[in-house]
PDB file of C-alpha atoms in Angstrom:
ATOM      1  CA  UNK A  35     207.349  33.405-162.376  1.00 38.00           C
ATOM      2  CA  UNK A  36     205.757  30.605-160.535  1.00 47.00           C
ATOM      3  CA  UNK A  37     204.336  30.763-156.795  1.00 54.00           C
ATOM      4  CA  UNK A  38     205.419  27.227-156.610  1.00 56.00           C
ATOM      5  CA  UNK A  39     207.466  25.276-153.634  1.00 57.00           C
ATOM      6  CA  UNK A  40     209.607  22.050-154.685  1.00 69.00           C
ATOM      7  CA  UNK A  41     207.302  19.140-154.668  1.00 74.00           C
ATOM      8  CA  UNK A  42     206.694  17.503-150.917  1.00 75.00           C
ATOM      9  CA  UNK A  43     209.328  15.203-150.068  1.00 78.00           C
ATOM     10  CA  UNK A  44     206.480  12.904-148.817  1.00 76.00           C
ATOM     11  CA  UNK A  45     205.102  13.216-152.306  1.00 75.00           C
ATOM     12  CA  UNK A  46     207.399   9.780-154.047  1.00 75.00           C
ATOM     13  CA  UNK A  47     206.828   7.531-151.492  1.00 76.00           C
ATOM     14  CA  UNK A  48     202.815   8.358-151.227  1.00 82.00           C
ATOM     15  CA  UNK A  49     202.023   8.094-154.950  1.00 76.00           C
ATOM     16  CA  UNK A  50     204.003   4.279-154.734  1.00 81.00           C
ATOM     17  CA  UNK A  51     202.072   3.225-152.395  1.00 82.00           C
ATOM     18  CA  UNK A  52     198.560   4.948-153.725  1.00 80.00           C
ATOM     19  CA  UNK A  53     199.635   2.905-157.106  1.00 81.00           C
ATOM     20  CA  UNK A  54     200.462  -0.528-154.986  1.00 81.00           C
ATOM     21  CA  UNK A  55     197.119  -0.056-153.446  1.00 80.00           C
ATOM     22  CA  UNK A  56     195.212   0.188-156.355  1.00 81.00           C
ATOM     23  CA  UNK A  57     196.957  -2.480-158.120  1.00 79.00           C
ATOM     24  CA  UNK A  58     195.768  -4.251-155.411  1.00 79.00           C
ATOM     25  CA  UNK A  59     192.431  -3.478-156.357  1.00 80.00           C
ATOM     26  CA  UNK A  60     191.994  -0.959-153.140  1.00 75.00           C
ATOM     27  CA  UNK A  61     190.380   2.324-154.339  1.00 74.00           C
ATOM     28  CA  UNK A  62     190.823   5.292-152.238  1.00 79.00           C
ATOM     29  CA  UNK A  63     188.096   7.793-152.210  1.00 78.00           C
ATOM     30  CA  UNK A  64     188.191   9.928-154.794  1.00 86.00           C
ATOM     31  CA  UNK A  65     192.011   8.556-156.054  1.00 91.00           C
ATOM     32  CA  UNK A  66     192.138   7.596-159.427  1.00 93.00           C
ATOM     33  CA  UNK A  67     195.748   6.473-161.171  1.00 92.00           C
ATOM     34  CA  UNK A  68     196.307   8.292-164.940  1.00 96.00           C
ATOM     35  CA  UNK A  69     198.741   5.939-167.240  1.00 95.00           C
ATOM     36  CA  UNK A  70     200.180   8.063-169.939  1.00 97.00           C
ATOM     37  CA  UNK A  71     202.808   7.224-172.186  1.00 96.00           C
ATOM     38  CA  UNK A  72     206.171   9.038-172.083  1.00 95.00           C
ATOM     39  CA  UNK A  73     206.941  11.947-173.900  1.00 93.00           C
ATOM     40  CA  UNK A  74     210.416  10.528-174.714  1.00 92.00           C
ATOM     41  CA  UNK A  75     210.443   6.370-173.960  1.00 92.00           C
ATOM     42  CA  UNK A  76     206.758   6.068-175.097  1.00 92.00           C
ATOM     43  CA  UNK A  77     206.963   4.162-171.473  1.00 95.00           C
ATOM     44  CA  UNK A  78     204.133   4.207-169.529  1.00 95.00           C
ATOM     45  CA  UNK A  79     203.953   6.305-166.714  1.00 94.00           C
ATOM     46  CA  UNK A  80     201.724   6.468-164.421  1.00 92.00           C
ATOM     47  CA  UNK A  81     200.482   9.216-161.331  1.00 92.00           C
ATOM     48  CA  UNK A  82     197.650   9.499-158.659  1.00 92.00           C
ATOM     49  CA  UNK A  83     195.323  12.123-159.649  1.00 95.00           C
ATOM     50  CA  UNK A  84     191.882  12.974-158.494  1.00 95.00           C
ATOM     51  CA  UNK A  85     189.018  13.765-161.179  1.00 97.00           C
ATOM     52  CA  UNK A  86     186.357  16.282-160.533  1.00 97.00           C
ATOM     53  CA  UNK A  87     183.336  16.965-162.596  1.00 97.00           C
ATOM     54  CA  UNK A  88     182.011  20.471-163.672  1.00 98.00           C
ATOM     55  CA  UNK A  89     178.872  20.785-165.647  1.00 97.00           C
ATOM     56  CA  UNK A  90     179.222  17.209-166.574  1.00 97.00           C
ATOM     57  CA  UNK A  91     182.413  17.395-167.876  1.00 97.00           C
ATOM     58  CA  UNK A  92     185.565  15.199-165.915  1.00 98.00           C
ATOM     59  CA  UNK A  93     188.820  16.856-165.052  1.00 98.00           C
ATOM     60  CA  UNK A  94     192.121  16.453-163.403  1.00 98.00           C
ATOM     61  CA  UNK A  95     194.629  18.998-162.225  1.00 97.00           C
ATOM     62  CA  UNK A  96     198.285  19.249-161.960  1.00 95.00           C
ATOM     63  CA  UNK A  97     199.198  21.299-159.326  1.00 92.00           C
ATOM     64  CA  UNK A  98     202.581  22.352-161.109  1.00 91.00           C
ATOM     65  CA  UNK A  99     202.016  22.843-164.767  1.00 93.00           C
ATOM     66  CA  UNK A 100     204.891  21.869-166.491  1.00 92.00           C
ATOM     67  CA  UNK A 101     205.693  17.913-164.095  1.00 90.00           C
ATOM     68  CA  UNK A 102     206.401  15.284-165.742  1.00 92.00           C
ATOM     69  CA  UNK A 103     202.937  14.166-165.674  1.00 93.00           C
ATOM     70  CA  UNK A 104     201.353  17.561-167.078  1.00 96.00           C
ATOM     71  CA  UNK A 105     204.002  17.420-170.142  1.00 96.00           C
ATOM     72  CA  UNK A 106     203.568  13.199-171.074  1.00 97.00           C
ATOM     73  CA  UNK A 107     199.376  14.309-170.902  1.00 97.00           C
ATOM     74  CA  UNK A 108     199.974  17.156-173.212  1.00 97.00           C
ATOM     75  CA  UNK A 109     202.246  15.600-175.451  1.00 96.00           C
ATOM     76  CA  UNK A 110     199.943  11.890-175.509  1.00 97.00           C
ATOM     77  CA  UNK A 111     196.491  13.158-175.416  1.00 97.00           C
ATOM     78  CA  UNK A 112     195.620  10.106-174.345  1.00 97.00           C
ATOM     79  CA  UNK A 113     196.475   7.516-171.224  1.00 97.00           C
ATOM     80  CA  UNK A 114     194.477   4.829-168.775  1.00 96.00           C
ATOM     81  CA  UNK A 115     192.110   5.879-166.258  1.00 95.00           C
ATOM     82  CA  UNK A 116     192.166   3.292-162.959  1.00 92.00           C
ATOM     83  CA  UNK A 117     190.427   3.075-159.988  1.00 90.00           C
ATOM     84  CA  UNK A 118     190.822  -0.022-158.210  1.00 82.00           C
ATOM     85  CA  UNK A 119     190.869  -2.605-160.851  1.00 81.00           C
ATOM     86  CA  UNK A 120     188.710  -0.965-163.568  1.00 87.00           C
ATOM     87  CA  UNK A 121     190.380   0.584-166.361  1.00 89.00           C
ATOM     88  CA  UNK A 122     189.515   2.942-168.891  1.00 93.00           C
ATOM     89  CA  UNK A 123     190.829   4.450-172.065  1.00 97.00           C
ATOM     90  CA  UNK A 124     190.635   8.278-172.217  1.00 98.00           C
ATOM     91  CA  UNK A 125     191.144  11.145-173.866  1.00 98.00           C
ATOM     92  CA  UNK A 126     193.006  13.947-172.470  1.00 98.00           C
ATOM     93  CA  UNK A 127     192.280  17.921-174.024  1.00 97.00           C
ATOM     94  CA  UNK A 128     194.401  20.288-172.198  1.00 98.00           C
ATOM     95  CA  UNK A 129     191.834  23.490-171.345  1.00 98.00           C
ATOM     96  CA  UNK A 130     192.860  26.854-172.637  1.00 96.00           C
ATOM     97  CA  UNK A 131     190.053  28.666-171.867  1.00 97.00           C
ATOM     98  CA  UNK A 132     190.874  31.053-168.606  1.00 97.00           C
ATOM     99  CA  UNK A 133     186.929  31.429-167.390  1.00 98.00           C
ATOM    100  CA  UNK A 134     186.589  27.499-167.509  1.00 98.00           C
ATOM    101  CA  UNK A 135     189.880  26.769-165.819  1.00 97.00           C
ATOM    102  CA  UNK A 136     188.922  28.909-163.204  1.00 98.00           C
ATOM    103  CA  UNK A 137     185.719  27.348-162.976  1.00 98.00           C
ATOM    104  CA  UNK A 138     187.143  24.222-163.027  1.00 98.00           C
ATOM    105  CA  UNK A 139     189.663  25.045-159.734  1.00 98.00           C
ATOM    106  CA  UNK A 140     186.970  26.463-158.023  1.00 98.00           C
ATOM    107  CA  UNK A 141     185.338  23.241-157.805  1.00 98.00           C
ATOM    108  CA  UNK A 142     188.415  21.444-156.449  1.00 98.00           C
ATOM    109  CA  UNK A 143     188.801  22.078-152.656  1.00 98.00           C
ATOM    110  CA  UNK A 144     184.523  21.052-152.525  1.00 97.00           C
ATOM    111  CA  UNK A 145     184.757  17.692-154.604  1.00 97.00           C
ATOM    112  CA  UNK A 146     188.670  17.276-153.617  1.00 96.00           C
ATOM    113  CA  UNK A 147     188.564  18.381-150.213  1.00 95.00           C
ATOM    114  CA  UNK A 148     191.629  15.827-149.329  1.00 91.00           C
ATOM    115  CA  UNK A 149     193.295  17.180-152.370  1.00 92.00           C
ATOM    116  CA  UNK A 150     193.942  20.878-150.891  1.00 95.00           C
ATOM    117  CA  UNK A 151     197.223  19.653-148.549  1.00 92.00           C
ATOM    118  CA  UNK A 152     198.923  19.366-151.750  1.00 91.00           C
ATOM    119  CA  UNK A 153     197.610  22.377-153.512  1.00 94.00           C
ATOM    120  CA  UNK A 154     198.772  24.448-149.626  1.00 94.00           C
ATOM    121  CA  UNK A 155     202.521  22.510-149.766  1.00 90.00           C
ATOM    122  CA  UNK A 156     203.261  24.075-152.887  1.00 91.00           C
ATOM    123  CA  UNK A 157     202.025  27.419-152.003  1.00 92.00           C
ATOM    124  CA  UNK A 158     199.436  27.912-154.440  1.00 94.00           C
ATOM    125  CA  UNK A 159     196.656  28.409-151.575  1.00 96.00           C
ATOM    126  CA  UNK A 160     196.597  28.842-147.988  1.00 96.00           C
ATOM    127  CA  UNK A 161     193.540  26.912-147.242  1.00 96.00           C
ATOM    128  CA  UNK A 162     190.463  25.218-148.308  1.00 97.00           C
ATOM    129  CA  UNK A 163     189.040  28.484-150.168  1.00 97.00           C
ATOM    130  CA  UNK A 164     187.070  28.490-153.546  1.00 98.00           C
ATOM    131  CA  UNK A 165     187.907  32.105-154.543  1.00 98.00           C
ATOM    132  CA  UNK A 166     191.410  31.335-153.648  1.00 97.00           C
ATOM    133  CA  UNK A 167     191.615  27.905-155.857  1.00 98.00           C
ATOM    134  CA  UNK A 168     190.094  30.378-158.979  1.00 98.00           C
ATOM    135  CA  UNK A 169     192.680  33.008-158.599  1.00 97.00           C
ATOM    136  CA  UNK A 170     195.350  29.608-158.825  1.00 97.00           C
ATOM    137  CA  UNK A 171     194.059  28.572-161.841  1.00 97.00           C
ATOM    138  CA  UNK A 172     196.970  30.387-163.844  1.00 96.00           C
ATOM    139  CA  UNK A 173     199.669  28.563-162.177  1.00 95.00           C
ATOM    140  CA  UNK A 174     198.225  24.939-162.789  1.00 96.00           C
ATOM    141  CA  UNK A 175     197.426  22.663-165.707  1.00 97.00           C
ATOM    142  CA  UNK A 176     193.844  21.058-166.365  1.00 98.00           C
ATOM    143  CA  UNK A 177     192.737  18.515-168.374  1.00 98.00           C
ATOM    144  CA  UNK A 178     189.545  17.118-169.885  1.00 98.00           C
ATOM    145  CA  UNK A 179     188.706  13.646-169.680  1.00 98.00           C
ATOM    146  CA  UNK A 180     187.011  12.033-172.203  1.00 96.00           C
ATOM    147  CA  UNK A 181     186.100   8.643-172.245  1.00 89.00           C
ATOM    148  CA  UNK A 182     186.945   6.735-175.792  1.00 85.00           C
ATOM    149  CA  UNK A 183     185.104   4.511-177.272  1.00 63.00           C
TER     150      UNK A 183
END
């Protein structure tokens, strides 16, 4: 069973403006926007995320495994990468691996720091802690990025 609280009612109305703002051409520290295509409409849909790198290797988390977002990723493999006005084309491998995941969640709160609210409203952590963000990483999804060429 999950540790997870509902998603933030704050949570809507921040990603719509995070994706106005970077329409705008606006990037916002570490705030990237992933564009994957529906798992049923083939739509595009599109979510804030933050990427982090570990051992040269890019990756973004979804705090609750099975959103929307986490399901169109694993069902796609593939979406848009945007920061401000650059786009890229990407790859997305869902990691399996338990040792790298943890690894991977470790990392977050140090490269993410503005990323751990989130991570804390859901009640996965309690604050900014490494270990804790490792012992998470069963409750979460993560995701390689890959560029394409």
């Amino acid at each position: 069973m999950s540790r997870h609280s509902p998603l933030p009612t704050w949570l809507p109305t921040a990603n719509r403006i995070v994706k106005a703002l970077q329409r705008l051409g606006l990037p916002l520290g570490t705030i990237h926007v992933l564009t994957v295509p529906g798992r049923v409409s083939g739509a595009p849909r599109a979510t804030p995320v933050s990427p982090l790198t570990v051992d040269e290797h890019r990756y973004v988390i979804a705090g609750l495994a099975e959103s929307d977002w986490a399901r169109n990723a694993r069902h796609a493999g593939h979406g848009q990468l945007a920061r401000g006005r650059r786009h890229h084309r990407v790859d997305l491998r869902e990691v399996t691996d338990p040792e790298l995941r943890r690894t991977v969640m470790r990392a977050f709160p140090t490269q993410v720091p503005h990323g751990v609210f989130f991570f804390q409203e859901i009640g996965l952590v309690s604050g900014p802690d490494p270990d804790e963000f490792a012992a998470a990483a069963d409750d979460v999804a993560v995701f390689e990025i890959r560029a394409t060429s």
